[in-house]
Amino acid sequence: MKTDITFTMVKPDAVNSGHIGLILDKITKAGFKFVAIKYTHLTIEQAGAFYEVHQERPFYRDLVTFMSSGPIVAAILQKENAVADFRKLIGTTDPSKADEGTIRKAFAKSIQENAVHGSDSNENATIEASFFFSNFERF
Ligand code: CMP
């Protein structure tokens, strides 16, 4: 069976609201296997590097400040068709447009404080997973 990975973060807004458990439960019930997981707090430099692809966007500075404002949960998830299925599970970036039943519909506060991150391609999933985890931390 072909299995793919995606990378996710439970963002500082959702961690601060006490939603780690509920979000990880939804991910598990949707059929994703946890390959790696860690609870950590990004520095401004680390958040800036992770979101470097957005550095020309007007929201970059605020995004980096937000993502380094408190702890996050980072994880690598495995499932067939992981990237697309996970993006369906979390819903659109803007939670006001997210479908009922999605994680962002349930937990996101705004387009920036949108509860969870999900990789947008297989290539970025690999890059993002390697940003947080070594091969010795994946099982
Ligand atoms: P994420 O899926 O982590 O990828 C990039 C992040 O930038 C996104 O979720 C939001 O948190 C943030 N973002 C995207 N678009 C905007 C926007 N228009 N204004 C503010 N933040 C945004």
mmCIF file of N, CA, C and O in Angstrom, residues 35-36 76 129-130 132-139:
data_model
loop_
_atom_site.group_PDB
_atom_site.id
_atom_site.type_symbol
_atom_site.label_atom_id
_atom_site.label_comp_id
_atom_site.label_asym_id
_atom_site.label_seq_id
_atom_site.Cartn_x
_atom_site.Cartn_y
_atom_site.Cartn_z
ATOM 1 N N VAL A 35 3.791 9.578 13.015
ATOM 2 C CA VAL A 35 5.145 9.088 12.742
ATOM 3 C C VAL A 35 6.140 9.770 13.691
ATOM 4 O O VAL A 35 7.147 9.197 14.094
ATOM 5 N N ALA A 36 5.836 11.024 14.060
ATOM 6 C CA ALA A 36 6.684 11.814 14.963
ATOM 7 C C ALA A 36 5.808 12.887 15.590
ATOM 8 O O ALA A 36 4.853 13.357 14.968
ATOM 9 N N ILE A 76 4.482 14.691 12.329
ATOM 10 C CA ILE A 76 4.456 14.094 10.990
ATOM 11 C C ILE A 76 3.362 13.039 10.995
ATOM 12 O O ILE A 76 3.292 12.208 11.917
ATOM 13 N N ALA A 129 8.752 18.452 7.479
ATOM 14 C CA ALA A 129 9.004 17.371 8.438
ATOM 15 C C ALA A 129 10.471 17.369 8.856
ATOM 16 O O ALA A 129 10.796 17.217 10.041
ATOM 17 N N SER A 130 11.360 17.588 7.891
ATOM 18 C CA SER A 130 12.798 17.575 8.185
ATOM 19 C C SER A 130 13.237 18.826 8.954
ATOM 20 O O SER A 130 14.281 18.811 9.605
ATOM 21 N N PHE A 132 11.718 19.923 11.532
ATOM 22 C CA PHE A 132 11.464 19.659 12.953
ATOM 23 C C PHE A 132 12.042 18.344 13.465
ATOM 24 O O PHE A 132 12.321 18.222 14.651
ATOM 25 N N PHE A 133 12.182 17.344 12.593
ATOM 26 C CA PHE A 133 12.493 15.995 13.085
ATOM 27 C C PHE A 133 13.673 15.365 12.345
ATOM 28 O O PHE A 133 13.742 15.433 11.114
ATOM 29 N N SER A 134 14.560 14.727 13.118
ATOM 30 C CA SER A 134 15.632 13.926 12.522
ATOM 31 C C SER A 134 15.096 12.522 12.238
ATOM 32 O O SER A 134 14.005 12.160 12.694
ATOM 33 N N ASN A 135 15.886 11.719 11.525
ATOM 34 C CA ASN A 135 15.467 10.344 11.231
ATOM 35 C C ASN A 135 15.366 9.498 12.497
ATOM 36 O O ASN A 135 14.671 8.482 12.511
ATOM 37 N N PHE A 136 16.039 9.922 13.574
ATOM 38 C CA PHE A 136 15.999 9.159 14.829
ATOM 39 C C PHE A 136 14.735 9.448 15.635
ATOM 40 O O PHE A 136 14.500 8.844 16.662
ATOM 41 N N GLU A 137 13.929 10.399 15.167
ATOM 42 C CA GLU A 137 12.714 10.773 15.893
ATOM 43 C C GLU A 137 11.453 10.342 15.159
ATOM 44 O O GLU A 137 10.361 10.786 15.493
ATOM 45 N N ARG A 138 11.608 9.503 14.129
ATOM 46 C CA ARG A 138 10.459 9.062 13.321
ATOM 47 C C ARG A 138 10.296 7.556 13.451
ATOM 48 O O ARG A 138 11.257 6.816 13.263
ATOM 49 N N PHE A 139 9.084 7.119 13.735
ATOM 50 C CA PHE A 139 8.850 5.686 13.942
ATOM 51 C C PHE A 139 7.612 5.207 13.211
ATOM 52 O O PHE A 139 6.695 5.960 13.008
#
